[in-house]
Amino acid sequence: MRDRRTFLKATGATLASLGLAGCNADSTDSDQSTDDPATTEPATETTENAGGDVGVNAAVAAQWNVYRARLADAAALGLAEEHALGERTVAGVFEDFESASGEYGAHEKLEATSTEHYEGFESAVVSLQEALAAGDADAARDHQRTADDHLAAAQRELVGEQPANALDALAFGDRAATASALAAADRPADAGVTANAALTDFEDAAAHDALEGTADDAYERFEGSLGDVLSAGQRGDAEDAESAADEALAAAVEGAYAVSGERVAGAGHLASVQSRAYDAATVAGLGGPAASFAHAATLTAYRARTHDAARLPA
């Protein structure tokens, strides 16, 4: 198991916004919003010799991955014809981003890093929400890609190429996790569509070459497993789709640790755990089997939160 105490100390990250506010599967995304961990100003900043900045910059860049994951969720909901739920998801992201103020807040740090990417991200998020409100899933996906591209580019400017490649790999792992959540909610066809969209975007992503060149086994497992999700979704096999998506997520995490240092990848991995709780909040809105999944995922998130909280004082 990775030493989570090490990277928690290095990034100054907290678990305050890990999960749902309670375990109410009927709540909307905006009801679940909590304080943004990137607004917490750590007292010190450290540097990892081989992995770039692992202090406040890595913590903020990792938090941007949470926004990337949640916007990808919204686009996936659009493709699943759950436009209203997708729109609410985007609204929650925008609300959280706008409130992430302070020198080390996700909002202020993005604006300070690049005016171009800050303005481009905000504009794309607004356009994404409008597209979902209009029921235009294809346009929503285009705007989600634009928002994602701006955050990925800002991550690269903030922490450098190698750490950004690891965060990019984890961002694609988050999309595999969304496919897993959809499959667990008995939506295998939607899980397959989500996996296919992730595969398409992965071909042109920085993570593609980074994984292929550094962690070939993880790269092949990630691509192959996403393909398996698509196949399982096409034949309506939710169990196989969920299993394959989980394997894709595991491969992305393994690859991220190989691409960058333990601490940088660890910070991003923690952000991915946070994204799982948002997955639960989002999928809960689908109703049916999704409600049971949401409760189970929330409990898992709380277990991780309690485990890390107990280690932080040390």
Short mmCIF file of N, CA and C in Angstrom, two decimals, residues 53 56-58 60-61 64 109-110 113 153-160:
data_model
loop_
_atom_site.label_atom_id
_atom_site.label_comp_id
_atom_site.label_asym_id
_atom_site.label_seq_id
_atom_site.Cartn_x
_atom_site.Cartn_y
_atom_site.Cartn_z
N ASP A 53 7.46 20.23 -8.25
CA ASP A 53 6.92 20.87 -7.07
C ASP A 53 5.82 20.00 -6.46
N VAL A 56 2.37 23.42 -2.39
CA VAL A 56 1.04 23.96 -2.64
C VAL A 56 0.65 23.85 -4.10
N ASN A 57 1.61 23.99 -5.01
CA ASN A 57 1.27 23.91 -6.43
C ASN A 57 0.73 22.54 -6.82
N ALA A 58 1.36 21.50 -6.29
CA ALA A 58 0.88 20.15 -6.60
C ALA A 58 -0.48 19.90 -5.98
N VAL A 60 -2.84 22.16 -5.49
CA VAL A 60 -3.84 22.85 -6.31
C VAL A 60 -4.03 22.13 -7.64
N ALA A 61 -2.93 21.73 -8.27
CA ALA A 61 -3.03 21.02 -9.55
C ALA A 61 -3.82 19.72 -9.39
N TRP A 64 -7.47 20.53 -9.30
CA TRP A 64 -8.00 20.76 -10.65
C TRP A 64 -8.43 19.45 -11.30
N LYS A 109 -5.51 30.51 -8.02
CA LYS A 109 -4.25 29.97 -8.55
C LYS A 109 -4.33 29.78 -10.06
N LEU A 110 -5.50 29.40 -10.57
CA LEU A 110 -5.65 29.25 -12.01
C LEU A 110 -5.53 30.60 -12.70
N THR A 113 -1.93 31.60 -12.67
CA THR A 113 -1.07 30.77 -13.51
C THR A 113 -1.18 31.16 -14.98
N ALA A 153 -3.51 22.08 -19.45
CA ALA A 153 -2.42 22.98 -19.85
C ALA A 153 -1.96 23.83 -18.67
N ALA A 154 -2.89 24.26 -17.84
CA ALA A 154 -2.52 25.04 -16.65
C ALA A 154 -1.74 24.19 -15.66
N GLN A 155 -2.12 22.92 -15.52
CA GLN A 155 -1.36 22.02 -14.66
C GLN A 155 0.09 21.92 -15.14
N ARG A 156 0.25 21.82 -16.43
CA ARG A 156 1.60 21.70 -17.00
C ARG A 156 2.42 22.95 -16.70
N GLU A 157 1.79 24.12 -16.80
CA GLU A 157 2.50 25.36 -16.52
C GLU A 157 2.85 25.47 -15.03
N LEU A 158 1.96 24.96 -14.19
CA LEU A 158 2.14 25.14 -12.76
C LEU A 158 3.16 24.17 -12.16
N VAL A 159 3.12 22.90 -12.55
CA VAL A 159 3.97 21.91 -11.89
C VAL A 159 5.00 21.26 -12.81
N GLY A 160 4.95 21.53 -14.10
CA GLY A 160 5.93 20.95 -15.01
C GLY A 160 5.41 19.72 -15.72
#
